[in-house]
């Protein structure tokens, strides 16, 4: 439950769960013991777009399902960790593309291969085609039996981890289950190839000769298909000399063939072109932080300096925007005709002579649903301008009652009477006296 709540503690359902943690835990255990948990599994179907424009169908688990998936991870991960040879280095603590643990870092291994392994001349880069969709319960069951003979654990994992017979994207169990399926391949890779590395479904191998690389390409494809029922993405298979730039996991590493292992300037590293372009366009602190984490491992000082200057300007304008008073969507007074609203705050400005001549009002209009029933929330708007009669009325009211005492002003209406006025705020004549 604690694992499931991490990063989601501000959600109402998670707060409710953690407030009654003991009772919730007992209900989870009881549902597993009785088998009723199978009837309460559920997902939200989402569609998310990657930065490259590719759309992904996400199966987002509901809270109960999410808790059960974390429970399976807790039980199955120690079994996998015992056999893990760290050939696959994604979605694991201390592992990643730019991990600070060098032995488990993609970029560190990649630089070591290109800069230092001068004995290796060729590489094979190959990835799997829709790997999650191709992993079936049968394949996963067979892989789990290599780790344990606990049939209840295996079937529990299949029940909570698969959706419509395949691994879903966006759940905590899918990366671990993919690692378990790939474990036999990872162990074979380390034994059969001088250099091997896997990040999710992307694999990089290095060999001494072109002939070995070509043979390895077919061995990998045959292993995936005949043992795991997973296909390689044929259009993306690359067979190339290490003297040529090597692109993997967003980095492009270049070898300087004129240098030796002990020399300086053995090569250089850049980011892939499309990532550099996105980094140049980033506008958010979170995005810049992510790109900075990538750029600091590449030779991209000029790009970092350029983006840093952009971020300084962006941060300045953001501060001005955030500190702007009475900020809300603008509405024209003519669109307020016939509507009742509440004034929560206002600001009056004066001309060079000290005469009030401009006003900005922060107002709230009661929100209603499609059937016209109040939702209990107030939608915020602001209107501003040189509306002399509104300015005059608000100035007199402030002098009479004080701003703090009179706000909020409820049940206000605007009408156009030779200029915008608050309804009932002027002494209009009905008859002309003789």
Coordinates of C-alpha atoms in Angstrom, one line a residue:
X1 CA 0.0 0.0 0.0
X2 CA 2.9 2.4 0.8
X3 CA 4.4 1.7 -2.6
X4 CA 1.1 2.2 -4.3
X5 CA 0.6 5.5 -2.5
X6 CA 4.1 6.9 -3.3
X7 CA 3.7 9.8 -5.7
X8 CA -0.1 9.7 -5.5
X9 CA -0.7 10.9 -1.9
X10 CA -2.6 14.0 -2.9
X11 CA -5.4 11.9 -4.5
X12 CA -8.6 11.6 -2.5
X13 CA -8.9 7.9 -2.9
X14 CA -5.3 7.4 -1.8
X15 CA -5.8 9.6 1.2
X16 CA -8.9 7.7 2.2
X17 CA -7.0 4.4 1.8
X18 CA -4.0 5.5 3.9
X19 CA -6.3 7.0 6.6
X20 CA -7.8 3.5 7.1
X21 CA -4.6 1.5 6.2
X22 CA -5.2 -1.4 8.5
X23 CA -8.8 -2.0 7.5
X24 CA -7.9 -1.7 3.8
X25 CA -5.0 -4.1 4.1
X26 CA -7.3 -6.7 5.8
X27 CA -9.9 -6.3 3.1
X28 CA -7.2 -6.9 0.4
X29 CA -5.9 -10.0 2.1
X30 CA -9.4 -11.3 2.5
X31 CA -10.3 -10.7 -1.1
X32 CA -7.1 -12.6 -2.3
X33 CA -7.8 -15.5 0.1
X34 CA -11.4 -15.9 -1.2
X35 CA -10.5 -15.2 -4.8
X36 CA -13.0 -12.3 -5.0
X37 CA -10.3 -9.8 -6.0
X38 CA -10.6 -11.0 -9.6
X39 CA -14.1 -9.4 -9.8
X40 CA -12.8 -6.0 -8.7
X41 CA -9.9 -5.5 -11.1
X42 CA -10.3 -2.5 -13.4
X43 CA -8.5 -0.1 -15.6
X44 CA -9.0 3.3 -17.2
X45 CA -8.4 3.5 -20.9
X46 CA -6.1 6.5 -21.8
X47 CA -4.4 7.7 -24.9
X48 CA -1.1 9.6 -24.5
X49 CA 1.1 11.1 -27.1
X50 CA 4.9 10.8 -27.0
X51 CA 7.1 13.8 -27.8
X52 CA 7.7 12.2 -31.2
X53 CA 4.0 12.3 -32.0
X54 CA 3.4 8.6 -31.5
X55 CA 0.2 7.7 -29.7
X56 CA 0.1 5.0 -27.0
X57 CA -2.9 3.3 -25.5
X58 CA -2.5 3.3 -21.8
X59 CA -4.3 0.9 -19.4
X60 CA -4.2 2.9 -16.1
X61 CA -5.1 0.6 -13.2
X62 CA -7.7 1.6 -10.6
X63 CA -6.4 1.9 -7.0
X64 CA -7.4 -1.6 -5.9
X65 CA -5.7 -3.1 -9.0
X66 CA -2.7 -0.8 -8.5
X67 CA -2.2 -2.1 -4.9
X68 CA -2.4 -5.8 -6.0
X69 CA 0.1 -5.1 -8.8
X70 CA 2.6 -3.6 -6.3
X71 CA 2.0 -6.6 -4.0
X72 CA 3.0 -9.0 -6.9
X73 CA 6.1 -6.9 -7.5
X74 CA 7.1 -7.2 -3.8
X75 CA 6.7 -11.0 -3.9
X76 CA 8.2 -11.6 -7.4
X77 CA 11.1 -9.1 -7.5
X78 CA 13.4 -11.0 -5.0
X79 CA 13.1 -14.1 -7.1
X80 CA 14.1 -12.2 -10.2
X81 CA 16.9 -10.2 -8.5
X82 CA 18.6 -13.5 -7.4
X83 CA 19.2 -14.4 -11.1
X84 CA 19.5 -10.9 -12.6
X85 CA 22.9 -10.3 -14.4
X86 CA 22.1 -6.7 -15.0
X87 CA 22.1 -7.1 -18.8
X88 CA 18.7 -5.3 -18.8
X89 CA 19.1 -1.9 -17.1
X90 CA 15.7 -0.2 -17.3
X91 CA 13.1 0.3 -14.6
X92 CA 15.4 -0.9 -11.8
X93 CA 16.7 0.9 -8.7
X94 CA 20.1 2.3 -9.5
X95 CA 19.8 1.6 -13.2
X96 CA 18.9 3.9 -16.1
X97 CA 20.2 5.8 -19.2
X98 CA 22.2 8.3 -17.0
X99 CA 22.4 6.4 -13.7
X100 CA 25.0 7.6 -11.2
X101 CA 26.0 4.0 -10.8
X102 CA 28.3 3.7 -13.7
X103 CA 28.1 -0.1 -14.0
X104 CA 24.3 0.2 -14.5
X105 CA 24.3 3.3 -16.7
X106 CA 23.5 3.0 -20.4
X107 CA 25.6 6.0 -21.4
X108 CA 28.6 4.8 -19.4
X109 CA 28.5 1.4 -20.9
X110 CA 28.0 2.9 -24.4
X111 CA 31.0 5.2 -24.0
X112 CA 33.1 2.4 -22.7
X113 CA 32.2 0.3 -25.7
X114 CA 32.9 3.0 -28.4
X115 CA 35.9 4.7 -26.7
X116 CA 37.7 1.8 -25.0
X117 CA 36.8 -1.5 -26.6
X118 CA 39.1 -1.1 -29.6
X119 CA 39.2 -4.9 -30.0
X120 CA 35.5 -4.9 -31.1
X121 CA 34.8 -3.7 -34.6
X122 CA 31.1 -4.2 -35.3
X123 CA 27.8 -3.8 -33.5
X124 CA 24.2 -5.0 -33.9
X125 CA 21.3 -2.7 -32.7
X126 CA 18.0 -4.4 -32.6
X127 CA 14.7 -3.9 -30.8
X128 CA 11.5 -5.8 -30.3
X129 CA 8.2 -5.1 -32.1
X130 CA 5.4 -4.3 -29.7
X131 CA 7.0 -6.4 -27.0
X132 CA 4.2 -6.0 -24.4
X133 CA 1.5 -7.0 -26.9
X134 CA 3.4 -10.2 -27.9
X135 CA 4.1 -11.5 -24.3
X136 CA 1.4 -14.0 -23.5
X137 CA 0.4 -15.6 -20.2
X138 CA 1.8 -18.9 -21.5
X139 CA 5.2 -17.4 -22.1
X140 CA 5.2 -15.6 -18.8
X141 CA 4.1 -18.7 -16.9
X142 CA 7.0 -20.7 -18.5
X143 CA 9.5 -17.9 -17.5
X144 CA 8.2 -17.8 -13.9
X145 CA 8.6 -21.6 -13.5
X146 CA 12.3 -21.1 -14.0
X147 CA 12.2 -18.9 -10.8
X148 CA 9.7 -20.6 -8.6
X149 CA 7.3 -23.6 -8.4
X150 CA 4.7 -21.4 -6.5
X151 CA 1.7 -21.9 -8.8
X152 CA -0.5 -19.5 -6.8
X153 CA 2.0 -16.7 -7.1
X154 CA 2.4 -17.3 -10.9
X155 CA -1.4 -17.3 -11.5
X156 CA -1.8 -14.3 -9.2
X157 CA 0.7 -12.4 -11.3
X158 CA -1.0 -13.4 -14.6
X159 CA -4.4 -12.3 -13.2
X160 CA -3.4 -8.9 -12.0
X161 CA -0.7 -8.2 -14.6
X162 CA -2.3 -9.1 -17.9
X163 CA -5.2 -7.3 -19.7
X164 CA -7.0 -9.1 -22.5
X165 CA -4.1 -11.5 -22.8
X166 CA -1.2 -9.0 -23.1
X167 CA 0.9 -6.8 -20.8
X168 CA -0.5 -3.3 -20.6
X169 CA 1.5 -0.1 -20.9
X170 CA 1.5 2.1 -17.8
X171 CA 1.3 -0.5 -15.0
X172 CA 4.0 -1.2 -12.3
X173 CA 4.0 -4.9 -13.1
X174 CA 4.7 -4.8 -16.8
X175 CA 8.4 -3.8 -16.7
X176 CA 9.2 -6.5 -14.1
X177 CA 7.2 -9.2 -16.0
X178 CA 9.0 -8.2 -19.2
X179 CA 12.4 -8.6 -17.4
X180 CA 11.3 -12.0 -16.1
X181 CA 10.4 -13.1 -19.6
X182 CA 13.7 -11.7 -21.0
X183 CA 15.9 -13.2 -18.2
X184 CA 16.9 -16.3 -20.1
X185 CA 17.8 -14.2 -23.1
X186 CA 19.8 -11.8 -20.9
X187 CA 21.8 -14.7 -19.4
X188 CA 22.4 -16.1 -22.9
X189 CA 23.6 -12.7 -24.2
X190 CA 26.3 -12.3 -21.5
X191 CA 27.7 -15.7 -22.3
X192 CA 27.4 -15.7 -26.1
X193 CA 28.5 -12.1 -27.0
X194 CA 31.6 -10.1 -26.1
X195 CA 29.4 -7.1 -25.3
X196 CA 25.7 -7.0 -24.7
X197 CA 23.2 -4.4 -23.2
X198 CA 19.5 -4.2 -23.1
X199 CA 17.3 -1.2 -22.2
X200 CA 13.6 -2.3 -22.3
X201 CA 13.1 -3.7 -25.8
X202 CA 16.2 -2.0 -27.3
X203 CA 19.3 -4.2 -27.5
X204 CA 22.9 -3.4 -28.4
X205 CA 25.6 -6.1 -29.1
X206 CA 29.2 -5.8 -30.2
X207 CA 31.4 -8.4 -32.0
X208 CA 34.9 -8.7 -33.4
X209 CA 34.0 -9.1 -37.0
X210 CA 31.2 -8.3 -39.5
X211 CA 30.6 -12.0 -40.0
X212 CA 30.0 -12.6 -36.3
X213 CA 27.7 -9.6 -36.2
X214 CA 25.6 -10.9 -39.1
X215 CA 25.3 -14.3 -37.6
X216 CA 24.4 -12.8 -34.2
X217 CA 21.6 -10.8 -35.8
X218 CA 19.9 -14.0 -36.9
X219 CA 20.6 -15.8 -33.6
X220 CA 18.9 -13.1 -31.7
X221 CA 15.8 -13.0 -33.9
X222 CA 15.5 -16.8 -33.8
X223 CA 15.8 -16.8 -30.0
X224 CA 13.1 -14.2 -29.6
X225 CA 10.7 -15.9 -32.0
X226 CA 11.2 -19.6 -31.1
X227 CA 11.5 -19.2 -27.4
X228 CA 9.6 -16.0 -26.5
X229 CA 7.2 -15.6 -29.5
X230 CA 8.5 -12.0 -29.8
X231 CA 9.3 -10.5 -33.2
X232 CA 12.2 -8.2 -34.0
X233 CA 11.4 -4.9 -35.6
X234 CA 13.0 -5.8 -39.0
X235 CA 13.0 -2.2 -40.3
X236 CA 15.0 -1.0 -37.3
X237 CA 17.8 -3.6 -37.3
X238 CA 21.2 -2.0 -37.7
X239 CA 24.4 -3.7 -38.5
X240 CA 27.4 -1.3 -38.6
X241 CA 31.1 -0.8 -37.8
X242 CA 31.9 0.8 -34.5
X243 CA 34.1 3.2 -36.4
X244 CA 30.8 4.8 -37.5
X245 CA 28.7 6.8 -35.0
X246 CA 26.6 4.6 -32.8
X247 CA 23.1 5.9 -31.9
X248 CA 21.4 4.2 -28.9
X249 CA 18.8 5.4 -26.3
X250 CA 18.9 9.0 -27.5
X251 CA 22.7 9.4 -27.6
X252 CA 25.1 9.3 -30.6
X253 CA 28.6 8.3 -29.7
X254 CA 31.5 8.9 -32.1
X255 CA 34.8 7.0 -32.0
X256 CA 38.1 8.7 -32.9
X257 CA 39.8 5.9 -34.9
X258 CA 43.2 7.7 -34.7
X259 CA 43.4 7.5 -30.9
X260 CA 44.2 4.6 -28.5
X261 CA 42.6 3.4 -25.3
X262 CA 45.0 5.5 -23.1
X263 CA 44.8 8.7 -25.2
X264 CA 42.7 11.8 -24.7
X265 CA 40.1 12.8 -27.2
X266 CA 39.0 9.2 -27.9
X267 CA 35.7 10.4 -29.2
X268 CA 32.7 12.6 -28.4
X269 CA 29.0 12.2 -27.6
X270 CA 26.0 14.1 -28.8
X271 CA 22.2 13.9 -28.3
X272 CA 20.1 12.6 -31.2
X273 CA 19.0 15.4 -33.5
X274 CA 15.3 15.3 -32.6
X275 CA 16.0 15.4 -28.9
X276 CA 18.3 18.4 -29.4
X277 CA 15.5 20.1 -31.2
X278 CA 13.0 19.4 -28.4
X279 CA 15.5 20.6 -25.8
X280 CA 15.9 23.9 -27.7
X281 CA 12.1 24.4 -27.6
X282 CA 11.5 23.5 -24.0
X283 CA 9.6 26.0 -21.9
X284 CA 9.0 24.3 -18.6
X285 CA 11.4 23.8 -15.6
X286 CA 10.6 20.1 -15.5
X287 CA 11.4 19.7 -19.1
X288 CA 14.6 21.7 -18.9
X289 CA 15.7 19.7 -15.9
X290 CA 15.2 16.4 -17.8
X291 CA 17.1 17.7 -20.9
X292 CA 19.9 19.1 -18.6
X293 CA 20.3 15.6 -17.1
X294 CA 20.8 14.2 -20.7
X295 CA 23.0 17.0 -21.9
X296 CA 25.4 16.9 -19.0
X297 CA 26.5 13.4 -20.2
X298 CA 27.1 14.6 -23.8
X299 CA 29.4 17.1 -25.4
X300 CA 26.8 19.8 -25.7
X301 CA 28.1 22.9 -23.9
X302 CA 26.9 25.4 -26.5
X303 CA 23.4 24.0 -26.6
X304 CA 23.2 24.0 -22.8
X305 CA 24.4 27.6 -22.7
X306 CA 21.8 28.6 -25.3
X307 CA 18.9 26.9 -23.4
X308 CA 20.0 28.3 -20.1
X309 CA 19.7 31.8 -21.5
X310 CA 16.2 31.0 -22.7
X311 CA 15.3 29.6 -19.3
X312 CA 16.4 32.8 -17.5
X313 CA 14.2 34.9 -19.7
X314 CA 11.3 32.4 -19.4
X315 CA 11.6 32.4 -15.6
X316 CA 11.6 36.2 -15.5
X317 CA 8.4 36.4 -17.5
X318 CA 6.8 33.6 -15.5
X319 CA 7.4 35.5 -12.3
X320 CA 5.8 38.6 -13.8
X321 CA 2.8 36.5 -14.8
X322 CA 2.5 34.7 -11.5
X323 CA 2.6 37.9 -9.5
X324 CA 0.1 39.7 -11.7
X325 CA -2.8 40.8 -9.5
X326 CA -6.5 39.7 -10.0
X327 CA -5.5 37.3 -12.8
X328 CA -8.4 35.4 -14.3
X329 CA -10.0 34.9 -17.7
X330 CA -11.2 38.2 -19.2
X331 CA -14.9 38.9 -19.7
X332 CA -16.5 41.9 -21.5
X333 CA -19.0 43.8 -19.4
X334 CA -21.5 43.5 -22.2
X335 CA -21.4 39.7 -21.7
X336 CA -22.3 40.2 -18.0
X337 CA -25.6 41.8 -18.9
X338 CA -28.4 39.9 -17.2
X339 CA -26.0 37.8 -15.0
X340 CA -25.6 38.0 -11.3
X341 CA -22.1 37.9 -9.9
X342 CA -20.0 38.6 -6.9
X343 CA -17.1 41.0 -6.7
X344 CA -14.2 39.5 -4.6
X345 CA -11.5 42.1 -5.3
X346 CA -10.7 45.1 -7.4
X347 CA -8.0 47.6 -8.2
X348 CA -8.5 51.3 -9.1
X349 CA -5.9 53.4 -10.9
X350 CA -5.7 57.2 -11.2
X351 CA -4.5 59.6 -13.8
X352 CA -1.6 62.0 -13.4
X353 CA -3.9 64.4 -11.5
X354 CA -4.9 61.7 -9.0
X355 CA -8.4 61.3 -10.3
X356 CA -9.6 57.6 -10.4
X357 CA -10.2 56.7 -14.0
X358 CA -9.6 52.9 -14.4
X359 CA -10.7 49.7 -12.6
X360 CA -10.1 46.0 -12.7
X361 CA -12.5 43.7 -10.9
X362 CA -12.1 40.0 -10.0
X363 CA -15.6 38.5 -10.0
X364 CA -17.2 35.1 -9.5
X365 CA -20.2 33.7 -11.4
X366 CA -22.0 30.6 -10.0
X367 CA -21.3 27.6 -12.2
X368 CA -24.2 25.5 -13.4
X369 CA -24.3 22.1 -15.1
X370 CA -25.9 21.2 -18.4
X371 CA -29.3 21.0 -16.8
X372 CA -29.0 24.4 -15.2
X373 CA -28.4 23.2 -11.6
X374 CA -25.7 24.9 -9.5
X375 CA -22.5 22.9 -9.0
X376 CA -21.5 24.7 -5.9
X377 CA -18.4 26.3 -7.5
X378 CA -17.8 29.9 -8.6
X379 CA -16.1 30.5 -11.9
X380 CA -13.5 33.3 -11.8
X381 CA -13.4 36.1 -14.3
X382 CA -12.0 39.7 -14.5
X383 CA -13.1 42.8 -16.4
X384 CA -11.2 46.0 -16.6
X385 CA -11.4 49.4 -18.3
X386 CA -12.2 53.1 -18.0
X387 CA -15.8 52.6 -17.0
X388 CA -16.3 56.0 -15.3
X389 CA -19.6 55.3 -13.5
X390 CA -18.4 52.0 -12.1
X391 CA -15.1 53.6 -11.0
X392 CA -17.0 56.4 -9.4
X393 CA -19.4 54.1 -7.5
X394 CA -16.6 51.8 -6.2
X395 CA -14.5 54.8 -5.2
X396 CA -17.4 56.3 -3.2
X397 CA -18.2 52.9 -1.6
X398 CA -14.6 52.4 -0.6
X399 CA -14.4 55.9 1.0
X400 CA -17.7 55.2 2.9
X401 CA -17.2 51.6 4.1
X402 CA -13.6 50.7 3.5
X403 CA -12.5 48.1 1.1
X404 CA -12.1 45.2 3.5
X405 CA -15.5 45.8 5.1
X406 CA -17.5 45.9 1.9
X407 CA -16.0 42.9 0.1
X408 CA -17.3 40.6 -1.2
X409 CA -20.1 42.5 -3.0
X410 CA -22.8 39.9 -3.8
X411 CA -25.7 39.9 -6.2
X412 CA -24.2 42.5 -8.5
X413 CA -25.4 43.2 -12.0
X414 CA -24.2 45.3 -14.9
X415 CA -26.4 47.2 -17.4
X416 CA -25.6 49.6 -20.2
X417 CA -27.3 53.0 -19.5
X418 CA -25.3 55.5 -21.5
X419 CA -22.2 53.7 -20.3
X420 CA -21.8 50.6 -18.1
X421 CA -23.2 50.9 -14.5
X422 CA -24.1 48.6 -11.7
X423 CA -27.8 48.1 -11.6
X424 CA -29.4 50.4 -9.1
X425 CA -26.2 52.4 -8.5
X426 CA -27.4 55.7 -10.0
X427 CA -30.2 58.1 -9.2
X428 CA -32.1 57.8 -12.5
X429 CA -35.0 60.2 -13.1
X430 CA -38.4 58.6 -14.0
X431 CA -40.3 61.9 -14.5
X432 CA -39.3 65.5 -15.3
X433 CA -40.6 67.8 -12.7
X434 CA -42.0 71.3 -13.7

